[in-house]
Amino acid sequence: MSRAKKIKYIVIHCSAGFGTYDSMKRYWFDPKPKGLGWKTGGYHRVIYEDGTIINAYDFETITNGVGDFNTECIHICYVGGINKQTGKGLDTRTENQKAGILKCIIEAIKWLRINGKDTTD
């Protein structure tokens, strides 16, 4: 049975930095104290500033984006979200990232519908 029927949220994250997907994976998987020591990464999709989309996990896989809610979530992340000079939070989404986010949301909704989730709510 697909986990689609359990999904309640499509969560949009920022990476709070400008590193690569490989650097994210090192942080997730490296043992503590340098990393988080996770067995699964944080996002289903990662979107670079140029709009390139990394398909990190299929939507069937539970990832680690929001503690205690991951079984109910699909996680999409854009690279950025902070001011490069000050380190303070900032909406740094490029037009390409905005288009990529929308593309990922549409992809997720299609997957949910194909797998039996009523998305009319």
Tab-separated table of C-alpha atoms in Angstrom, residues 29-109:
chain	number	residue	atom	x	y	z
A	29	PHE	CA	24.546	11.106	7.091
A	30	ASP	CA	27.816	11.885	8.877
A	31	PRO	CA	27.782	10.761	12.495
A	32	LYS	CA	27.362	13.268	15.292
A	33	PRO	CA	28.823	15.715	16.269
A	34	LYS	CA	29.750	16.799	12.694
A	35	GLY	CA	26.537	15.530	11.139
A	36	LEU	CA	23.087	14.374	12.125
A	37	GLY	CA	23.675	10.643	11.726
A	38	TRP	CA	20.438	10.079	9.793
A	39	LYS	CA	19.720	6.995	7.681
A	40	THR	CA	17.530	8.962	5.256
A	41	GLY	CA	17.985	12.530	4.006
A	42	GLY	CA	15.797	15.537	4.604
A	43	TYR	CA	14.073	16.256	1.290
A	44	HIS	CA	12.420	14.546	-1.638
A	45	ARG	CA	13.425	17.316	-4.048
A	46	VAL	CA	16.191	19.950	-3.917
A	47	ILE	CA	16.129	22.949	-6.265
A	48	TYR	CA	19.301	24.857	-7.138
A	49	GLU	CA	19.349	28.580	-7.940
A	50	ASP	CA	19.385	27.867	-11.690
A	51	GLY	CA	16.218	25.763	-11.347
A	52	THR	CA	17.923	22.367	-11.571
A	53	ILE	CA	15.881	19.842	-9.605
A	54	ILE	CA	17.546	16.980	-7.743
A	55	ASN	CA	15.226	13.996	-7.292
A	56	ALA	CA	16.677	12.945	-3.962
A	57	TYR	CA	14.028	10.380	-2.963
A	58	ASP	CA	10.836	9.001	-4.412
A	59	PHE	CA	7.731	10.254	-2.655
A	60	GLU	CA	7.088	6.803	-1.208
A	61	THR	CA	10.178	7.210	1.009
A	62	ILE	CA	9.776	8.942	4.373
A	63	THR	CA	12.414	11.669	4.688
A	64	ASN	CA	13.461	13.874	7.636
A	65	GLY	CA	12.115	17.370	6.927
A	66	VAL	CA	9.788	18.069	9.896
A	67	GLY	CA	10.240	16.172	13.157
A	68	ASP	CA	7.262	14.037	14.198
A	69	PHE	CA	5.386	14.819	10.935
A	70	ASN	CA	7.528	13.131	8.302
A	71	THR	CA	5.104	10.263	7.621
A	72	GLU	CA	2.537	12.911	6.605
A	73	CYS	CA	4.836	15.082	4.468
A	74	ILE	CA	6.450	15.483	1.103
A	75	HIS	CA	9.513	17.736	1.419
A	76	ILE	CA	10.718	20.170	-1.251
A	77	CYS	CA	13.746	22.377	-0.590
A	78	TYR	CA	15.230	25.323	-2.443
A	79	VAL	CA	18.919	26.120	-1.982
A	80	GLY	CA	19.313	29.466	-0.221
A	81	GLY	CA	17.087	31.243	2.242
A	82	ILE	CA	19.718	33.420	3.899
A	83	ASN	CA	21.557	36.620	3.132
A	84	LYS	CA	25.073	35.609	2.038
A	85	GLN	CA	26.652	38.591	3.825
A	86	THR	CA	24.745	38.667	7.111
A	87	GLY	CA	23.549	35.075	7.466
A	88	LYS	CA	20.060	36.323	8.346
A	89	GLY	CA	16.959	34.723	6.903
A	90	LEU	CA	15.932	36.091	3.514
A	91	ASP	CA	13.725	34.941	0.656
A	92	THR	CA	16.418	34.313	-1.958
A	93	ARG	CA	14.296	32.273	-4.365
A	94	THR	CA	15.153	32.928	-7.979
A	95	GLU	CA	12.506	32.897	-10.700
A	96	ASN	CA	13.942	29.538	-11.788
A	97	GLN	CA	13.539	28.185	-8.255
A	98	LYS	CA	9.962	29.453	-8.031
A	99	ALA	CA	9.184	27.635	-11.291
A	100	GLY	CA	10.974	24.529	-9.979
A	101	ILE	CA	8.998	24.589	-6.733
A	102	LEU	CA	5.739	24.795	-8.674
A	103	LYS	CA	6.851	21.933	-10.928
A	104	CYS	CA	7.660	19.797	-7.855
A	105	ILE	CA	4.314	20.594	-6.211
A	106	ILE	CA	2.455	19.585	-9.380
A	107	GLU	CA	4.533	16.395	-9.582
A	108	ALA	CA	3.711	15.578	-5.942
A	109	ILE	CA	-0.018	16.180	-6.416
